[in-house]
mmCIF file of C-alpha atoms and ligand atoms in Angstrom:
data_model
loop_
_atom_site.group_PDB
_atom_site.id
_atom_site.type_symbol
_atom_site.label_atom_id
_atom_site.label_comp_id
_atom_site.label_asym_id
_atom_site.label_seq_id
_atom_site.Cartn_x
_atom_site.Cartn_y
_atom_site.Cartn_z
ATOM 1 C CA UNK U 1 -16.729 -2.703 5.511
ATOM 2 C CA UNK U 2 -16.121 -6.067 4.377
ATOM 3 C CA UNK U 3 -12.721 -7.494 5.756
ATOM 4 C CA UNK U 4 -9.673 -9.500 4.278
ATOM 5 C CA UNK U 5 -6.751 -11.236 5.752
ATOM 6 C CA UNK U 6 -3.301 -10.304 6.470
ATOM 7 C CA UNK U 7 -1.305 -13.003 8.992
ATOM 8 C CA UNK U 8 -4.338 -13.751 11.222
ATOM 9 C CA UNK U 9 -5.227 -10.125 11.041
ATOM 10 C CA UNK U 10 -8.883 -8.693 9.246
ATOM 11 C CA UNK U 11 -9.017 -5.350 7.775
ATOM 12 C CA UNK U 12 -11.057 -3.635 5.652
ATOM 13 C CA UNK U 13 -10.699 -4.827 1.809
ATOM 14 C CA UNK U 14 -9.884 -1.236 0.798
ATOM 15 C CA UNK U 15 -7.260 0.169 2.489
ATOM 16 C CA UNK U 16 -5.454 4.106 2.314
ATOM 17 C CA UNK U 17 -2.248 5.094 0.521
ATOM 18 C CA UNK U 18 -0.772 7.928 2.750
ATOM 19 C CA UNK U 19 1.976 8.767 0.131
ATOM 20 C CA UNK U 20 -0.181 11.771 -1.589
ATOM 21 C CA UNK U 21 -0.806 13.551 1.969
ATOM 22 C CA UNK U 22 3.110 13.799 2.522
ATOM 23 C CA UNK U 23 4.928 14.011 -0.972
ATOM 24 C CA UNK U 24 5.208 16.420 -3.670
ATOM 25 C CA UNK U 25 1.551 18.468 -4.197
ATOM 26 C CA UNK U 26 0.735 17.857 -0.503
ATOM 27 C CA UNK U 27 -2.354 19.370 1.204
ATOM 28 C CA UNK U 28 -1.725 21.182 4.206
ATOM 29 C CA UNK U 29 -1.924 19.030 7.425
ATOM 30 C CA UNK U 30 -5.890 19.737 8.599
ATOM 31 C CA UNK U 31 -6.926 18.154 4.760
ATOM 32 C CA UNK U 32 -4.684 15.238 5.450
ATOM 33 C CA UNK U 33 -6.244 14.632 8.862
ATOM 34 C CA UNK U 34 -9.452 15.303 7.535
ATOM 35 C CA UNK U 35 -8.974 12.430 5.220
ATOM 36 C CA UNK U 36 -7.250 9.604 7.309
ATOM 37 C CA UNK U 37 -10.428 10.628 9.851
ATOM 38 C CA UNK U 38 -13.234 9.825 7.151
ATOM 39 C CA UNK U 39 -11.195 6.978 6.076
ATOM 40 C CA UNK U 40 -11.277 5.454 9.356
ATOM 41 C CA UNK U 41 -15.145 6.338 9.837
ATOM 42 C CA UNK U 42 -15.829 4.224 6.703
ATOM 43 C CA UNK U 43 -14.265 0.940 8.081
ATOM 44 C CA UNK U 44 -10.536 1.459 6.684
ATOM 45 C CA UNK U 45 -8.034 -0.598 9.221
ATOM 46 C CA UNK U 46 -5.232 -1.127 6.963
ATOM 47 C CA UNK U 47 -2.956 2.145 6.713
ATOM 48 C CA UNK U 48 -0.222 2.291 4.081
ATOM 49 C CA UNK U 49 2.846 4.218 4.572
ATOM 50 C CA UNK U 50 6.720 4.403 4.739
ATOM 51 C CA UNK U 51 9.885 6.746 6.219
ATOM 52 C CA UNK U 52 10.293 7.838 2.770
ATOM 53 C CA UNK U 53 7.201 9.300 2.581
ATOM 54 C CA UNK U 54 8.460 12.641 2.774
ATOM 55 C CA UNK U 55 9.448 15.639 1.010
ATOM 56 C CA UNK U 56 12.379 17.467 2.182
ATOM 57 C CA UNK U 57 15.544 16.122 3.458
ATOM 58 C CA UNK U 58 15.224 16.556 7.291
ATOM 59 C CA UNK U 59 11.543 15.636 7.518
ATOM 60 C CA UNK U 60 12.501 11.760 6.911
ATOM 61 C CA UNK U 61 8.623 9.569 8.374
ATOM 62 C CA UNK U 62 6.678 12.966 7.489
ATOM 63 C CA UNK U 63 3.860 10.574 6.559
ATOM 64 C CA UNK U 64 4.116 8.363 9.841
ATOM 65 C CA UNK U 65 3.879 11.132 12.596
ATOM 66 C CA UNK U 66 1.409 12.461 10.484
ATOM 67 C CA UNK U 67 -0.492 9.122 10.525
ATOM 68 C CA UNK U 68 0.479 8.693 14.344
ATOM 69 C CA UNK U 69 -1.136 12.382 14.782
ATOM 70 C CA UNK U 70 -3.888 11.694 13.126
ATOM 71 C CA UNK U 71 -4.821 8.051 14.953
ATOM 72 C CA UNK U 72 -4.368 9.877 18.739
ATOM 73 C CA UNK U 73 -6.552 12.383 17.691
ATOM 74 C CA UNK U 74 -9.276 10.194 16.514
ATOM 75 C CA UNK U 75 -12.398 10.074 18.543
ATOM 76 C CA UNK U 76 -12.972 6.626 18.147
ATOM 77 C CA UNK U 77 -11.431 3.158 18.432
ATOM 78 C CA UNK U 78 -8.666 2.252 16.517
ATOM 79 C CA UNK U 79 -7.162 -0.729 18.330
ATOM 80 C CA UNK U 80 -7.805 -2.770 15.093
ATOM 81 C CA UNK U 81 -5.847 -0.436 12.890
ATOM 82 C CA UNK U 82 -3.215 -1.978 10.817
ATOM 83 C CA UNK U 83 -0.743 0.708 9.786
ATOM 84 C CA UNK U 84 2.129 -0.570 7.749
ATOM 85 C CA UNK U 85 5.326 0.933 7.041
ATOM 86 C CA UNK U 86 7.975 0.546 4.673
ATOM 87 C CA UNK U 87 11.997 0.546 4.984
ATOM 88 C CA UNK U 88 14.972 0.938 2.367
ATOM 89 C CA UNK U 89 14.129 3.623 0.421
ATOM 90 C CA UNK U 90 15.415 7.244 0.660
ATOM 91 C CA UNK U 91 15.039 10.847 -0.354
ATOM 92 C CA UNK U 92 17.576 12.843 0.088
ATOM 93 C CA UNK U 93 15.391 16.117 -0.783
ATOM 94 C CA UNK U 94 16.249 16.734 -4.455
ATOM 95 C CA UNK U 95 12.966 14.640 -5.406
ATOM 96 C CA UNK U 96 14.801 11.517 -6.166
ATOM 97 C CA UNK U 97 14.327 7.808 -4.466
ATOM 98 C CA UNK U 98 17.374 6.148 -3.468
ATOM 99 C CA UNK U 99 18.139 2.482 -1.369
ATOM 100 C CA UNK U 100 19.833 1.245 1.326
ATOM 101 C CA UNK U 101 19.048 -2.222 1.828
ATOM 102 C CA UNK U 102 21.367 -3.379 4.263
ATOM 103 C CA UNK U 103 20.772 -4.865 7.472
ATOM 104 C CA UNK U 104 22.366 -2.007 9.297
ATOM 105 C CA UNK U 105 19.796 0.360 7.662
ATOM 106 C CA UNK U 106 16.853 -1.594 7.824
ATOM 107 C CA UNK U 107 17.546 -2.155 11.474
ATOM 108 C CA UNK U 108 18.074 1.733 12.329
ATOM 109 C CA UNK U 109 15.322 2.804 10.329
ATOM 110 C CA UNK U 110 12.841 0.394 11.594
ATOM 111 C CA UNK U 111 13.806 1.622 15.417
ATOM 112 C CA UNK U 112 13.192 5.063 14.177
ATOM 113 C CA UNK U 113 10.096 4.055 12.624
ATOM 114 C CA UNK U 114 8.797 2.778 15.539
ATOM 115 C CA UNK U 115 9.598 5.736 17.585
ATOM 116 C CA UNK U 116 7.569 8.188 14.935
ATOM 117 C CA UNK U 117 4.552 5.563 14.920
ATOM 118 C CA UNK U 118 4.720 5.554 18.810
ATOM 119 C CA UNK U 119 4.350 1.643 19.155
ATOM 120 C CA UNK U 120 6.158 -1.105 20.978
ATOM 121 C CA UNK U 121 5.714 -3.169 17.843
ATOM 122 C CA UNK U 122 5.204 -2.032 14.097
ATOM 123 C CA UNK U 123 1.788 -4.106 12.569
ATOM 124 C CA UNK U 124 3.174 -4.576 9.099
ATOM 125 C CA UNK U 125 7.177 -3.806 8.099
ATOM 126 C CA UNK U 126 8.074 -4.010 4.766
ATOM 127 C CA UNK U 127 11.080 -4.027 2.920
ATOM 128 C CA UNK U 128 10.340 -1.424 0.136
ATOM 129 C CA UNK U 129 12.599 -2.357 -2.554
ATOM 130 C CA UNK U 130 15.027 -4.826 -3.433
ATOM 131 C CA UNK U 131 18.654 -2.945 -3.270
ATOM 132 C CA UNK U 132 20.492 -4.305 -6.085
ATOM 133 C CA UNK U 133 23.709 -3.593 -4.066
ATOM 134 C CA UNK U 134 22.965 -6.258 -1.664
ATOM 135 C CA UNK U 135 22.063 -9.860 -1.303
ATOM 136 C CA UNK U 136 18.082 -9.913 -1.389
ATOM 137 C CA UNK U 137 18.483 -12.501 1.229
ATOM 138 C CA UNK U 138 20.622 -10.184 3.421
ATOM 139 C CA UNK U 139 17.602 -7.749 3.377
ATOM 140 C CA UNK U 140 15.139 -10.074 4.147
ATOM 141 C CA UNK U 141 17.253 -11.763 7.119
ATOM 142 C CA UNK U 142 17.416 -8.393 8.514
ATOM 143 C CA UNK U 143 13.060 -8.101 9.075
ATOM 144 C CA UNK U 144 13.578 -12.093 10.326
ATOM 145 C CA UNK U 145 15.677 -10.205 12.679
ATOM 146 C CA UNK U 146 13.556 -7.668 13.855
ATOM 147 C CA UNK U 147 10.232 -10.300 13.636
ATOM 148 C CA UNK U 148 12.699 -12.232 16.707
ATOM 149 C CA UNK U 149 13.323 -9.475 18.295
ATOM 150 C CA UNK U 150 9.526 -8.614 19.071
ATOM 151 C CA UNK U 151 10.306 -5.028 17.065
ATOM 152 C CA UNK U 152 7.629 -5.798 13.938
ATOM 153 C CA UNK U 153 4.592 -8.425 14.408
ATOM 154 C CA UNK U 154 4.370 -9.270 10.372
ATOM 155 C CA UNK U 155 6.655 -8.789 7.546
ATOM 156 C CA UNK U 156 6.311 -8.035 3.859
ATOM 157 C CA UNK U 157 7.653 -7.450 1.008
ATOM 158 C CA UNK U 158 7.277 -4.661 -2.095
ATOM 159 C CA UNK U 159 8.440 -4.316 -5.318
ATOM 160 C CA UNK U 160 9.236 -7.766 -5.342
ATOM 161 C CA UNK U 161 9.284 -10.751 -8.750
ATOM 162 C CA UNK U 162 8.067 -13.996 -8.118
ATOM 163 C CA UNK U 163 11.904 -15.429 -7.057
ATOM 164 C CA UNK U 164 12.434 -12.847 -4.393
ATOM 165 C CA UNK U 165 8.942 -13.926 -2.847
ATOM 166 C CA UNK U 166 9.648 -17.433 -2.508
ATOM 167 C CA UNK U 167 13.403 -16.594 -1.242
ATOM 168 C CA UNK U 168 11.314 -14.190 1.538
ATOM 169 C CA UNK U 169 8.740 -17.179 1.867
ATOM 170 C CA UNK U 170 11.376 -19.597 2.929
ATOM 171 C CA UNK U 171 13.053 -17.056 5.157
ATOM 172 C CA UNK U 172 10.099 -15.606 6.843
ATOM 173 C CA UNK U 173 7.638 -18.849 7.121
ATOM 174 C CA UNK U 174 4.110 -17.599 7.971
ATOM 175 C CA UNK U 175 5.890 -14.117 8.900
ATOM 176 C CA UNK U 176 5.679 -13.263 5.523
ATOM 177 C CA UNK U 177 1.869 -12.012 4.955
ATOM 178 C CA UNK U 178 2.296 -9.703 1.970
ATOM 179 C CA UNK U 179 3.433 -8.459 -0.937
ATOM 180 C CA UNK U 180 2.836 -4.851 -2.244
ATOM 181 C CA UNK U 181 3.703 -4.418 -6.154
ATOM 182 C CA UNK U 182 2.444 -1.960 -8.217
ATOM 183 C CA UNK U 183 -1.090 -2.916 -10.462
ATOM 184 C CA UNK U 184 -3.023 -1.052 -12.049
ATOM 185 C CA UNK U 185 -4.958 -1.256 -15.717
ATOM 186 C CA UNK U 186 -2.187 0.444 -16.994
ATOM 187 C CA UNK U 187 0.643 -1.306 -15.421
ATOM 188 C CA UNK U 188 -0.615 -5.606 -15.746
ATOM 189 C CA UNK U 189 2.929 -7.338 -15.219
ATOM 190 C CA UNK U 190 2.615 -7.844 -11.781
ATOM 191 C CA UNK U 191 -0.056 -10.260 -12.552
ATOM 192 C CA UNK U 192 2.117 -13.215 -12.009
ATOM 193 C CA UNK U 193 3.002 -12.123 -8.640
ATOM 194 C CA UNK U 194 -0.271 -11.475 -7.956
ATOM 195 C CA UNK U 195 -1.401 -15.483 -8.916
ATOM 196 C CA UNK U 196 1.757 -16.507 -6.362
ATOM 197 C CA UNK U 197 -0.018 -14.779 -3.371
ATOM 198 C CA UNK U 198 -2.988 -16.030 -3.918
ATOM 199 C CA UNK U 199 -1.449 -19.897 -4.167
ATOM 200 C CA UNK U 200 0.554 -18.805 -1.368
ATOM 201 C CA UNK U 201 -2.344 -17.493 0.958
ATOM 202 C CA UNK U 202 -0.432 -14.236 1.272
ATOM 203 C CA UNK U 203 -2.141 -10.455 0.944
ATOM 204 C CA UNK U 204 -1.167 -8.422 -2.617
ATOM 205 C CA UNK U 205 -1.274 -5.140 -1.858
ATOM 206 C CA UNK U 206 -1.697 -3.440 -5.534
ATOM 207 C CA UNK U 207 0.229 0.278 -5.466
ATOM 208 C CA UNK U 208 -0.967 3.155 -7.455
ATOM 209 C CA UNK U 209 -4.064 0.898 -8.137
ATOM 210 C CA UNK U 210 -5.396 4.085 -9.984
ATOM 211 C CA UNK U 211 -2.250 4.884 -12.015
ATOM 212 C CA UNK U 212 -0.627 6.884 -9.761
ATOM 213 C CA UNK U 213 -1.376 10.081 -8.112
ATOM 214 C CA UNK U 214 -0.522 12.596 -11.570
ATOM 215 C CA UNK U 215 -2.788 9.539 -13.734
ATOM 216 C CA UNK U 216 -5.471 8.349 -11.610
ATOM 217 C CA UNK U 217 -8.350 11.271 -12.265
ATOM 218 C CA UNK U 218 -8.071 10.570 -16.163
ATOM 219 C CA UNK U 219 -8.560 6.570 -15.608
ATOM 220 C CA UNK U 220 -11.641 6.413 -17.599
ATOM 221 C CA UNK U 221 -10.727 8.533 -20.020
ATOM 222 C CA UNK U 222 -7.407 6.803 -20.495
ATOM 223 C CA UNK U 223 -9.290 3.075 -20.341
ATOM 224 C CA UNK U 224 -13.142 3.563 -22.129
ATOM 225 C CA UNK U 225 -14.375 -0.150 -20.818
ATOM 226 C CA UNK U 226 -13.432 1.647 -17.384
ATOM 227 C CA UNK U 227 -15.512 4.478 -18.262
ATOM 228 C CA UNK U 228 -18.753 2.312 -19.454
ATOM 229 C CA UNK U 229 -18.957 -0.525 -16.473
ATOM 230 C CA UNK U 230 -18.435 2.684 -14.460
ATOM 231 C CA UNK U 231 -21.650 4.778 -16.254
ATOM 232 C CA UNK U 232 -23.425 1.652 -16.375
ATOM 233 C CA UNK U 233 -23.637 1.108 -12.584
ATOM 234 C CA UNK U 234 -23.698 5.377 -12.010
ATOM 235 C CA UNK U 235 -20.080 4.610 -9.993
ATOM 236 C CA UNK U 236 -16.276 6.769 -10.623
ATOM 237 C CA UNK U 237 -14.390 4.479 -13.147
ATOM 238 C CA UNK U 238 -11.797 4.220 -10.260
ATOM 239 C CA UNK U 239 -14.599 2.374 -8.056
ATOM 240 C CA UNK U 240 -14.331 0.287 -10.781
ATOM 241 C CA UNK U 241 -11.299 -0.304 -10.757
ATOM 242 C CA UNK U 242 -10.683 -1.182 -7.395
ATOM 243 C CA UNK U 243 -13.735 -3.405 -7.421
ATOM 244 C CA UNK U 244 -12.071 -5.138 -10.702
ATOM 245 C CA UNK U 245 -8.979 -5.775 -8.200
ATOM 246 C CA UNK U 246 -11.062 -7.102 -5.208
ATOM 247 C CA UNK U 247 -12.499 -9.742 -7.754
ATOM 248 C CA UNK U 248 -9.109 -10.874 -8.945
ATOM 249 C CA UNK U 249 -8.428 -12.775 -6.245
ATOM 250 C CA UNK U 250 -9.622 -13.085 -2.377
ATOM 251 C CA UNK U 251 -5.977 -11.857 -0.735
ATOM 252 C CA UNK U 252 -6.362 -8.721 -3.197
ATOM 253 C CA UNK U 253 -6.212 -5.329 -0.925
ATOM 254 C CA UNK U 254 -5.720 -2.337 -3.059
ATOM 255 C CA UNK U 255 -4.221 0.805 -0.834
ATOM 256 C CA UNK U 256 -5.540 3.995 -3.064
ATOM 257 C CA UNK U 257 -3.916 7.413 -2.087
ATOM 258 C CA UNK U 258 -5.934 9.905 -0.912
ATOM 259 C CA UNK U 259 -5.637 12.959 -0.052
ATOM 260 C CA UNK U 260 -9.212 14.203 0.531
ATOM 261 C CA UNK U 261 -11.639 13.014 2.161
ATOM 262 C CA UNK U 262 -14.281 12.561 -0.900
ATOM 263 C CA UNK U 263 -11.691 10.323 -3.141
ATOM 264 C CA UNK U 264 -11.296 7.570 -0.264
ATOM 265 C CA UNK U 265 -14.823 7.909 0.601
ATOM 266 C CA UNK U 266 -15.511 6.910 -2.912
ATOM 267 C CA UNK U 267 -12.956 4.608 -3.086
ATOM 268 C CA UNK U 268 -14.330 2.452 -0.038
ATOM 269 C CA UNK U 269 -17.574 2.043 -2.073
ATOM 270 C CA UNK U 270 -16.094 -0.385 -3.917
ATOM 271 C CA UNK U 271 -16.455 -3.395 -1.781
ATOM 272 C CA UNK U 272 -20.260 -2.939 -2.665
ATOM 273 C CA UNK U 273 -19.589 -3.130 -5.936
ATOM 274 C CA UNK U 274 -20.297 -6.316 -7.707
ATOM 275 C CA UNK U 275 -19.589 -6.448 -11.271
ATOM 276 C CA UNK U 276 -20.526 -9.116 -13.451
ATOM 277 C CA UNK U 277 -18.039 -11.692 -15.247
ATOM 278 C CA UNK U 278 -18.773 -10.250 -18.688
ATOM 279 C CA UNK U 279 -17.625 -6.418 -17.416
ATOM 280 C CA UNK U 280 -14.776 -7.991 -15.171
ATOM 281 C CA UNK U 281 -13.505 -9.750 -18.668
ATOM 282 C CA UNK U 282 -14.073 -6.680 -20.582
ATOM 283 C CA UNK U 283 -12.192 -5.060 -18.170
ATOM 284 C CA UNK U 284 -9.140 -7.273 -18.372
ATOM 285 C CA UNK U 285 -8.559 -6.842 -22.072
ATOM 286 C CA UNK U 286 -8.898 -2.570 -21.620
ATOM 287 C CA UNK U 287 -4.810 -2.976 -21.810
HETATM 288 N N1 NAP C 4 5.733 0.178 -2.515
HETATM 289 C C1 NAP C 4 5.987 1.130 -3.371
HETATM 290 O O1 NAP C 4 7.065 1.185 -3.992
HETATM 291 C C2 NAP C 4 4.954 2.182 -3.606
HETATM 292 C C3 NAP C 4 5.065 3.084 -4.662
HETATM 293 C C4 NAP C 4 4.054 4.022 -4.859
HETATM 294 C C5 NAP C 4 2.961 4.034 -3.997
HETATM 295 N N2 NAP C 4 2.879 3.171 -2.952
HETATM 296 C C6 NAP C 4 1.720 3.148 -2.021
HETATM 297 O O2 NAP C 4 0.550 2.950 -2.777
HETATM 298 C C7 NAP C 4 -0.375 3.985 -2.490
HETATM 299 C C8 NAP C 4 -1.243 4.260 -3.693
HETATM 300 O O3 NAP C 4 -0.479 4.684 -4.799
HETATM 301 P P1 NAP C 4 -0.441 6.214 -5.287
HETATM 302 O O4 NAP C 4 -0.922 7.100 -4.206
HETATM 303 O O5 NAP C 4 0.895 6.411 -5.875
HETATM 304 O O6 NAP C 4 -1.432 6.209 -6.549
HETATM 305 P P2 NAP C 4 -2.990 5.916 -6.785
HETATM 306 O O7 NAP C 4 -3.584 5.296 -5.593
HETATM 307 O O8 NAP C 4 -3.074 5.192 -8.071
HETATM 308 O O9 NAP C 4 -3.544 7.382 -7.022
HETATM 309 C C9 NAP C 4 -3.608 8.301 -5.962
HETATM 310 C C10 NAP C 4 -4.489 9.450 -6.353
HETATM 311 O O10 NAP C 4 -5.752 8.958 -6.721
HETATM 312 C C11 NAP C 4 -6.733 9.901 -6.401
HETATM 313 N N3 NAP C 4 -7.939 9.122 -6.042
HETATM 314 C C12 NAP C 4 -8.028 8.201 -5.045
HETATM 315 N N4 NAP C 4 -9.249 7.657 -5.014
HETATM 316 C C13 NAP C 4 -9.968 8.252 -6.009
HETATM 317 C C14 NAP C 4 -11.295 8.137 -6.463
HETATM 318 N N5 NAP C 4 -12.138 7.265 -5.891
HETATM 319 N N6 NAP C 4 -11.690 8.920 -7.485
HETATM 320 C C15 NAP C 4 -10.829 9.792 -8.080
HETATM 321 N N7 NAP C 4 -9.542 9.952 -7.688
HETATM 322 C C16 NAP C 4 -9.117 9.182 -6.659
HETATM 323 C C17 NAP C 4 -6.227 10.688 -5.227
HETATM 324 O O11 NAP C 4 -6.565 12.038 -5.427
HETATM 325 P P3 NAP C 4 -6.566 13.137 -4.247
HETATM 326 O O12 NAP C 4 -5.111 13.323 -3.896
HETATM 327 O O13 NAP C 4 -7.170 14.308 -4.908
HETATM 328 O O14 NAP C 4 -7.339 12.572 -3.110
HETATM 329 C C18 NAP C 4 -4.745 10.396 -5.201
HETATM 330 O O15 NAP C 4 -3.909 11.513 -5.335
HETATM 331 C C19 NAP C 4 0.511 5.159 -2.086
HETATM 332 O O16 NAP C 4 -0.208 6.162 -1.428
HETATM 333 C C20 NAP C 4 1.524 4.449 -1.252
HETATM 334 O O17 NAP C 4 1.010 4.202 0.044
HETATM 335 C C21 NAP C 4 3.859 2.240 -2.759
#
């Protein structure tokens, strides 16, 4: 698969959202290896995940053992896998999100992170979502913390406006390789933080690029120019879409869910896709 850059790091251009294989409407856990195993035997080396990926309240990092599992049970090589994992969200098991985005926190959950994932060093750490509670800059000191300490190689950022990336940028220097915000056709406004990475050299990671997991099998019926571009090169409209992304801008590295193999199997497809700049404009106006 064709690779892009995060810190001095390649990985394949499409990487996989673990969220669907741990969450509510979960497939049982030979599916979900199944899955991360044909994802990794298409070229995906960038693995998207966080402790809150989880249903119930004691099964906090669900997603990350099962991602651990799944990696030491792989036949093959995976010493260039990136998996990155989030911090400062919660569920406490009634199926709501909730934050903790203090240092304390971050610092805790990132040791138990590491434990789950079964490295010396977590790839990618990234601070899921700014806590209004406390100072953004408090948050962010806390990963320049654990970058010091040797505990995380590369930090991010997610859910984060164009202010809060700069503020990260000036705390975390070249530490700082990406931002993950949601994008998709339906949801634009993260547009402008999109343009910032790619000014600032940094990776945009677009979440739910398909809508999310409850929208993202009626894209093309929900967006028609989807649906043409899509019949007219005998693709999914959501190869489209993620081909749209890649062409947006070269730090783009949309992270679709999956939880079956055939969806990110189609999904990876779209780094052959090349669409021309009359169906990549139509696309843009399908608002
Ligand atoms: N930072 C944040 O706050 C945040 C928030 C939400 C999500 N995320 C991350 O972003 C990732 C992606 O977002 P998401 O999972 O919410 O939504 P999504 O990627 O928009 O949609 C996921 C769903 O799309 C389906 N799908 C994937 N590829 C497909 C294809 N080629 N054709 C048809 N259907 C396809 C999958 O179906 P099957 O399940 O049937 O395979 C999956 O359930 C998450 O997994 C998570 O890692 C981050």
């Amino acid at each position: 698969m064709r690779t892009r850059r995060i810190g001095e790091l390649g990985v394949g251009a499409i990487g996989l959202g673990g969220m669907p294989m741990s969450i509510e409407g979960r497939p049982d856990e030979q599916r979900s290896i199944a899955t991360i195993h044909a994802a990794l035997n298409a070229g995906v080396t960038l693995i998207d995940t966080a402790d809150a990926y989880h249903l119930h309240a004691d099964e906090v990092g669900h997603n990350e053992s099962l991602i651990a599992r799944a990696l030491a049970g792989y036949d093959g090589d995976t010493s260039d896998v990136l998996v990155a994992t989030k911090g400062g969200h919660l569920r406490p098991g009634d199926g709501s999100w909730t934050q903790d985005g203090s240092p304390e926190h971050l610092k805790e959950a990132c040791d138990a992170s590491l434990k789950r994932l079964g490295v010396e060093a977590i790839g990618l750490y990234q601070f899921h979502r700014p806590d209004p509670e406390v100072p953004y800059e408090e948050s962010i000191g806390a990963l320049r913390d654990l970058l010091d300490a040797g505990k995380i190689r590369y930090a991010g950022v997610s859910n984060a406006n164009s202010e809060q990336i700069r503020q990260a940028g000036d705390i975390l220097g070249d530490r700082l390789v990406s931002v993950q915000n949601q994008f998709s056709p339906a949801f634009r406004s993260s547009e402008a933080e999109l343009e910032l990475c790619a000014r600032m050299g940094i990776a945009f990671l677009p979440w739910s690029p398909l809508g999310g997991i409850s929208k993202a099998g009626e894209l093309g019926s929900r967006f028609a120019p989807f649906a043409e571009v899509a019949k007219a090169h005998e693709v999914s409209p959501q190869q489209v879409c993620l081909a749209w992304m890649l062409a947006k801008a070269p730090v783009v590295i949309p992270i679709p869910g999956s939880s079956r193999p055939e969806t990110i199997l189609d999904s990876v497809r779209a780094v052959d896709l090349e669409l021309t700049s009359e169906e990549l404009g139509r696309l843009d106006a399908a608002g």
